[in-house]
Short mmCIF file of C-alpha atoms and ligand atoms in Angstrom, two decimals:
data_model
loop_
_atom_site.label_atom_id
_atom_site.label_comp_id
_atom_site.label_asym_id
_atom_site.label_seq_id
_atom_site.Cartn_x
_atom_site.Cartn_y
_atom_site.Cartn_z
CA MET A 51 57.73 -58.89 66.59
CA PRO A 52 58.74 -55.15 65.63
CA PRO A 53 55.03 -52.69 65.53
CA THR A 54 53.11 -52.43 62.17
CA PRO A 55 54.23 -49.39 60.64
CA ARG A 56 51.77 -46.70 60.94
CA PRO A 57 50.11 -45.80 57.22
CA LEU A 58 50.82 -41.78 56.33
CA THR A 59 47.73 -40.87 54.66
CA ILE A 60 48.01 -37.66 52.63
CA ILE A 61 44.42 -35.92 52.50
CA VAL A 62 44.10 -33.26 49.42
CA ALA A 63 41.54 -31.73 47.45
CA THR A 64 42.17 -31.31 43.70
CA THR A 65 40.54 -29.80 40.87
CA PRO A 66 40.92 -30.89 37.37
CA ILE A 67 42.99 -28.25 35.00
CA PRO A 68 43.90 -29.10 31.32
CA THR A 69 47.17 -28.03 30.27
CA PRO A 70 47.88 -28.28 26.54
CA THR A 71 51.35 -28.49 25.73
CA THR A 72 51.23 -28.39 22.22
CA THR A 73 48.51 -25.66 20.75
CA THR A 74 47.74 -28.98 18.09
CA GLU A 75 46.69 -31.02 21.02
CA SER A 76 42.87 -32.42 20.90
CA SER A 77 40.63 -31.45 23.93
CA SER A 78 40.47 -35.57 24.42
CA ASN A 79 43.86 -36.16 25.09
CA THR A 80 45.11 -32.99 27.01
CA PRO A 81 46.78 -33.69 29.52
CA ILE A 82 44.89 -33.29 33.23
CA ARG A 83 46.77 -31.37 36.00
CA LEU A 84 45.36 -31.65 39.91
CA GLY A 85 45.26 -28.07 41.02
CA ILE A 86 45.01 -27.35 44.52
CA GLY A 87 45.68 -23.58 45.36
CA HIS A 88 45.49 -20.29 44.14
CA SER A 89 47.17 -17.08 45.80
CA GLY A 90 48.10 -19.05 49.36
CA THR A 91 44.28 -20.17 49.50
CA LEU A 92 41.90 -22.74 47.93
CA PRO A 93 41.45 -22.05 44.44
CA TRP A 94 37.23 -22.89 44.85
CA PRO A 95 34.67 -21.15 47.66
CA ARG A 96 34.34 -22.71 50.73
CA ILE A 97 32.66 -26.06 50.58
CA LYS A 98 31.48 -27.19 53.81
CA THR A 99 30.76 -30.68 52.72
CA ASP A 100 34.23 -31.11 52.24
CA MET A 101 35.63 -28.66 55.15
CA SER A 102 33.36 -31.09 57.67
CA PHE A 103 34.79 -34.13 55.90
CA PHE A 104 38.43 -33.26 56.31
CA ALA A 105 37.84 -31.72 60.20
CA ARG A 106 36.15 -35.33 60.86
CA VAL A 107 38.30 -37.38 59.52
CA THR A 108 41.70 -35.94 60.45
CA SER A 109 40.47 -35.10 64.15
CA ARG A 110 38.48 -38.31 65.25
CA PRO A 111 41.20 -40.42 67.01
CA PRO A 112 41.16 -44.06 66.08
CA ALA A 113 40.95 -45.12 69.92
CA PRO A 114 39.83 -43.24 73.36
CA GLY A 115 43.05 -41.80 74.54
CA THR A 116 45.13 -41.14 71.30
CA ILE A 117 45.18 -38.12 69.20
CA ASN A 118 46.23 -37.65 65.33
CA ALA A 119 48.62 -35.63 63.76
CA ILE A 120 48.46 -33.52 60.73
CA ILE A 121 51.68 -32.71 59.25
CA MET A 122 51.99 -29.55 56.16
CA GLY A 123 53.64 -26.50 55.27
CA ARG A 124 54.63 -23.71 56.79
CA LYS A 125 52.44 -22.07 54.06
CA THR A 126 49.09 -24.14 54.41
CA TYR A 127 49.89 -23.57 58.38
CA ASP A 128 49.56 -20.05 57.53
CA SER A 129 46.84 -20.35 55.35
CA VAL A 130 44.45 -21.37 58.32
CA PRO A 131 42.47 -18.23 59.62
CA ALA A 132 44.26 -16.71 62.69
CA HIS A 133 41.44 -17.55 65.11
CA LEU A 134 41.65 -21.45 63.73
CA ARG A 135 45.02 -22.02 64.20
CA PRO A 136 46.37 -24.34 65.07
CA LEU A 137 43.52 -26.55 64.18
CA ALA A 138 41.79 -28.23 67.05
CA LYS A 139 41.76 -31.77 68.84
CA ARG A 140 45.26 -32.48 66.41
CA ILE A 141 48.58 -31.97 67.07
CA SER A 142 49.84 -29.90 63.93
CA THR A 143 53.35 -30.54 62.94
CA ILE A 144 54.52 -27.56 60.76
CA ILE A 145 57.71 -27.82 58.40
CA THR A 146 60.22 -24.84 58.00
CA ARG A 147 63.54 -23.97 57.11
CA ASP A 148 63.37 -21.36 59.92
CA VAL A 149 62.44 -23.65 63.05
CA GLU A 150 64.12 -21.17 65.31
CA GLY A 151 62.36 -18.23 63.90
CA LEU A 152 58.87 -19.72 63.76
CA LYS A 153 58.37 -21.45 67.16
CA PRO A 154 57.72 -18.84 69.49
CA ARG A 155 54.65 -17.68 67.34
CA VAL A 156 53.60 -21.13 66.64
CA ALA A 157 54.15 -21.15 71.13
CA ARG A 158 52.02 -18.30 71.62
CA GLU A 159 49.55 -19.42 68.91
CA VAL A 160 48.64 -22.75 70.79
CA GLU A 161 48.45 -20.80 74.46
CA ASP A 162 46.16 -18.92 72.81
CA ARG A 163 44.09 -20.99 71.04
CA LYS A 164 43.70 -23.63 73.95
CA ALA A 165 42.93 -21.06 76.32
CA LYS A 166 39.85 -20.37 74.03
CA LEU A 167 38.86 -23.75 73.31
CA ALA A 168 39.20 -24.34 76.97
CA ALA A 169 36.74 -21.52 77.65
CA SER A 170 34.27 -22.57 75.44
CA ALA A 171 34.43 -26.02 76.86
CA ALA A 172 33.83 -24.76 80.26
CA ALA A 173 31.07 -22.86 78.82
CA ALA A 174 29.39 -26.32 77.15
CA ALA A 175 29.87 -28.04 80.46
CA ALA A 176 27.97 -25.25 82.60
CA ALA A 177 25.32 -25.46 79.61
CA SER A 178 25.19 -29.32 79.85
CA ALA A 179 24.85 -29.28 83.61
CA SER A 180 22.39 -27.30 83.99
CA GLY A 181 20.54 -29.19 81.13
CA GLY A 182 21.58 -32.61 82.61
CA ASN A 183 22.35 -33.86 79.08
CA GLY A 184 25.85 -35.59 79.55
CA ASN A 185 27.70 -33.53 77.07
CA ALA A 186 30.36 -32.62 79.73
CA ALA A 187 31.64 -35.84 80.05
CA GLN A 188 32.02 -35.77 76.12
CA GLN A 189 33.63 -32.47 76.62
CA GLN A 190 36.46 -33.75 78.66
CA GLN A 191 37.49 -36.83 76.37
CA GLN A 192 38.31 -34.85 73.79
CA PRO A 193 42.02 -34.94 72.23
CA ALA A 194 43.90 -32.12 72.93
CA THR A 195 45.13 -29.27 70.36
CA ASP A 196 48.88 -29.18 70.24
CA ALA A 197 51.61 -28.06 67.90
CA ILE A 198 55.13 -28.76 66.98
CA VAL A 199 57.61 -27.21 64.74
CA CYS A 200 59.83 -29.03 62.95
CA GLY A 201 63.08 -28.70 60.12
CA GLY A 202 61.53 -31.27 58.08
CA LEU A 203 59.70 -34.38 57.15
CA ASP A 204 61.88 -37.12 58.60
CA GLU A 205 62.18 -35.11 61.76
CA ALA A 206 58.74 -34.26 61.99
CA LEU A 207 57.71 -38.13 62.18
CA GLN A 208 60.86 -39.36 64.50
CA GLU A 209 59.24 -36.27 66.83
CA LEU A 210 56.10 -37.29 66.57
CA GLU A 211 56.92 -40.77 67.70
CA THR A 212 59.18 -39.34 70.32
CA ARG A 213 56.67 -37.10 71.98
CA TYR A 214 53.22 -38.78 71.32
CA GLY A 215 53.86 -42.67 70.58
CA GLU A 216 53.49 -45.18 73.25
CA GLY A 217 50.00 -45.56 72.73
CA LYS A 218 49.03 -41.93 72.68
CA LEU A 219 49.72 -41.14 68.60
CA GLY A 220 46.79 -41.78 66.68
CA LYS A 221 46.99 -41.59 62.78
CA VAL A 222 49.11 -39.57 61.08
CA PHE A 223 47.99 -36.94 57.85
CA VAL A 224 49.57 -35.24 55.13
CA ILE A 225 47.59 -32.28 54.72
CA GLY A 226 49.80 -30.05 52.43
CA GLY A 227 50.64 -28.16 50.45
CA ALA A 228 52.37 -29.10 47.13
CA GLU A 229 55.68 -29.05 48.65
CA ILE A 230 55.40 -31.28 51.22
CA TYR A 231 52.97 -33.48 49.38
CA GLY A 232 56.62 -33.80 47.04
CA ALA A 233 58.32 -34.37 49.87
CA VAL A 234 56.29 -37.18 50.47
CA LEU A 235 55.57 -38.76 47.26
CA ALA A 236 59.53 -38.56 46.49
CA LYS A 237 60.35 -40.48 49.72
CA GLY A 238 57.33 -43.02 49.30
CA ALA A 239 56.73 -46.12 51.68
CA GLY A 240 60.30 -47.12 51.50
CA GLY A 241 61.71 -44.24 52.36
CA LEU A 242 59.19 -43.58 55.43
CA GLY A 243 59.35 -45.98 57.28
CA GLY A 244 57.87 -48.94 55.33
CA GLY A 245 54.24 -48.29 56.27
CA PRO A 246 51.83 -47.56 53.55
CA VAL A 247 51.17 -44.34 52.11
CA ARG A 248 47.72 -43.66 51.36
CA ILE A 249 45.77 -40.75 49.20
CA VAL A 250 42.09 -39.65 50.38
CA MET A 251 41.46 -37.18 47.39
CA THR A 252 38.25 -34.77 47.12
CA ASN A 253 37.70 -34.23 43.57
CA VAL A 254 35.87 -31.03 43.14
CA GLU A 255 34.43 -29.68 39.81
CA LYS A 256 32.38 -26.70 38.80
CA LYS A 257 29.26 -28.27 37.53
CA GLY A 258 29.18 -28.47 33.87
CA TYR A 259 32.76 -29.45 33.81
CA ALA A 260 32.03 -33.02 33.47
CA GLU A 261 29.87 -32.91 30.53
CA GLY A 262 32.38 -31.30 28.61
CA ASP A 263 32.05 -27.50 29.64
CA GLN A 264 35.93 -27.60 30.01
CA GLY A 265 36.26 -23.85 30.13
CA GLU A 266 34.58 -23.71 33.52
CA VAL A 267 37.73 -24.16 35.65
CA PHE A 268 39.34 -22.80 38.51
CA GLU A 269 42.11 -20.60 38.57
CA CYS A 270 45.36 -22.63 40.25
CA ASP A 271 49.08 -21.70 40.49
CA THR A 272 49.68 -24.62 42.70
CA PHE A 273 49.26 -28.03 41.78
CA PHE A 274 49.44 -31.64 43.65
CA PRO A 275 52.65 -33.18 42.55
CA VAL A 276 51.50 -36.02 40.55
CA ASP A 277 49.28 -35.69 37.46
CA GLU A 278 46.13 -37.87 37.17
CA GLU A 279 47.44 -39.60 34.51
CA LEU A 280 50.73 -40.86 36.01
CA PHE A 281 48.73 -42.80 38.85
CA GLY A 282 48.90 -46.59 38.09
CA GLU A 283 49.85 -49.85 38.93
CA LYS A 284 53.32 -49.15 36.94
CA GLU A 285 53.96 -46.35 39.35
CA GLY A 286 52.95 -48.63 42.22
CA TRP A 287 49.60 -47.06 42.74
CA ARG A 288 46.26 -48.96 43.45
CA ARG A 289 42.95 -47.36 43.28
CA VAL A 290 40.90 -48.67 46.54
CA THR A 291 37.10 -49.22 46.69
CA PRO A 292 35.27 -46.75 48.69
CA GLU A 293 34.49 -49.52 51.27
CA GLU A 294 38.44 -49.72 51.63
CA VAL A 295 38.15 -45.77 52.05
CA THR A 296 35.48 -45.91 54.66
CA GLU A 297 37.83 -48.56 56.74
CA TRP A 298 40.73 -45.85 56.62
CA VAL A 299 38.53 -42.74 57.68
CA GLY A 300 36.16 -44.12 59.66
CA GLU A 301 33.29 -43.19 58.06
CA GLU A 302 31.36 -43.89 54.60
CA VAL A 303 32.85 -43.16 51.68
CA THR A 304 30.51 -43.88 48.42
CA GLY A 305 32.58 -42.09 45.84
CA ARG A 306 29.46 -40.46 44.22
CA TRP A 307 29.57 -37.00 43.28
CA ILE A 308 27.61 -34.58 46.23
CA GLU A 309 26.51 -31.16 44.83
CA GLU A 310 26.95 -28.05 47.14
CA GLY A 311 25.82 -25.16 45.01
CA MET A 312 27.56 -24.59 41.74
CA LEU A 313 30.11 -27.27 42.67
CA GLY A 314 30.46 -31.06 43.24
CA CYS A 315 32.87 -32.72 44.87
CA ARG A 316 33.36 -36.58 45.89
CA TRP A 317 36.40 -38.87 47.52
CA TRP A 318 38.41 -41.75 46.23
CA GLY A 319 41.67 -43.02 47.56
CA MET A 320 44.68 -44.93 46.36
CA ASN A 321 47.50 -46.60 48.30
CA VAL A 322 50.91 -47.70 47.87
CA ASN A 323 52.09 -50.50 49.72
CA SER A 324 54.85 -50.89 51.70
CA MET A 325 57.07 -52.97 49.01
CA CYS A 326 56.71 -49.86 46.48
CA THR A 327 58.19 -46.46 46.21
CA ILE A 328 57.25 -44.00 44.07
CA GLU A 329 60.03 -43.63 41.09
CA ASP A 330 59.78 -40.66 38.24
N1 NAP B 841 43.57 -28.49 47.70
C1 NAP B 841 43.98 -29.14 49.21
O1 NAP B 841 43.93 -29.98 49.75
C2 NAP B 841 45.34 -28.47 49.93
C3 NAP B 841 45.77 -28.71 51.20
C4 NAP B 841 46.90 -27.51 51.69
C5 NAP B 841 47.33 -26.66 50.62
N2 NAP B 841 46.67 -26.17 49.68
C6 NAP B 841 47.20 -24.65 49.00
O2 NAP B 841 48.48 -25.31 48.55
C7 NAP B 841 48.86 -24.12 48.75
C8 NAP B 841 49.98 -24.18 49.66
O3 NAP B 841 51.45 -24.89 49.52
P1 NAP B 841 52.74 -24.90 49.06
O4 NAP B 841 53.43 -26.00 48.11
O5 NAP B 841 52.64 -23.39 48.35
O6 NAP B 841 53.25 -24.72 50.33
P2 NAP B 841 53.52 -25.46 51.35
O7 NAP B 841 53.63 -26.97 50.98
O8 NAP B 841 51.97 -25.26 52.20
O9 NAP B 841 54.68 -25.09 52.31
C9 NAP B 841 56.01 -25.04 52.10
C10 NAP B 841 56.87 -24.09 53.14
O10 NAP B 841 57.17 -25.64 53.73
C11 NAP B 841 58.52 -25.33 54.26
N3 NAP B 841 59.36 -26.42 53.33
C12 NAP B 841 59.15 -26.65 52.15
N4 NAP B 841 60.29 -27.90 52.03
C13 NAP B 841 60.89 -27.84 52.99
C14 NAP B 841 61.64 -28.89 53.83
N5 NAP B 841 62.68 -29.80 52.89
N6 NAP B 841 62.44 -28.71 54.60
C15 NAP B 841 61.90 -27.53 55.37
N7 NAP B 841 60.77 -27.03 55.32
C16 NAP B 841 60.20 -26.98 53.90
C17 NAP B 841 58.95 -24.05 53.64
O11 NAP B 841 58.53 -23.45 54.88
P3 NAP B 841 59.55 -21.81 55.50
O12 NAP B 841 58.94 -20.89 53.82
O13 NAP B 841 58.81 -21.37 56.19
O14 NAP B 841 60.71 -22.22 55.49
C18 NAP B 841 57.95 -23.73 52.39
O15 NAP B 841 58.28 -22.55 52.28
C19 NAP B 841 48.53 -22.68 49.23
O16 NAP B 841 47.51 -22.15 47.95
C20 NAP B 841 47.44 -23.61 50.11
O17 NAP B 841 45.65 -23.23 49.89
C21 NAP B 841 45.69 -27.18 49.32
#
């Protein structure tokens, strides 16, 4: 029997941006776009709850000895602070039109990052040996950190299977930005090997937005390529229950709002199954 195609999970945080197309449009039917970025970074101040959710979900391997991959555009890779690049315990898979130009820099960054992670693992092992709390064994079982550079989405998926498949590749996430989300959505499940395409989306709002204070939005210049109202059964999308998202991500997701400072965030998910394609 052929292997079951691997799900591809888009993970994204969005904020609603009402964008009137005519001056006569009433605020109740103003189209909502989903903002994801501004000036090469996120539109909102750091949301610790969401960042740690992202880190846990994308780095937690589905089985011991496996490692997850995160696929991203070169601009998203460069938006990660230099001292955190490439993100630990995952295979960063960077898409660029300048593969040969980018490879040497990424190779250097991988070596630097691995050296720093090894040093902190050694320090933690030494500390746990003196304290005898068993953390050293845990450290050794952590997934490795790596990065590859590819010329496109198909090449990235192929390269991941070739290099890491064979029981070593865990979950595969697409972490942005807009150009790469767009490439995945344009191909759809049918164009990506037939595995389901899933979206795990964090909604981010300023407090007061839901109560009608729609002046309180973030400034955005980069948007998720599908607007909120376009998600629907007609386009092949199905909104899933929090229980299903919980199963996808490996930890409890309730869909309820969580407040952090002046911001609120919540997670929900959508899924297109392998029989659907995304069409304009
Ligand atoms: N809210 C969120 O969850 C989230 C997540 C990720 C990113 N973001 C934000 O999104 C913004 C970045 O998004 P973006 O759309 O501008 O950039 P992006 O998708 O991260 O990267 C674009 C780059 O990817 C490469 N690329 C794109 N299509 C390609 C193709 N068909 N073949 C080969 N290479 C290709 C090109 O790299 P080269 O220029 O090197 O050729 C291109 O410049 C930032 O503001 C970031 O903070 C937000």
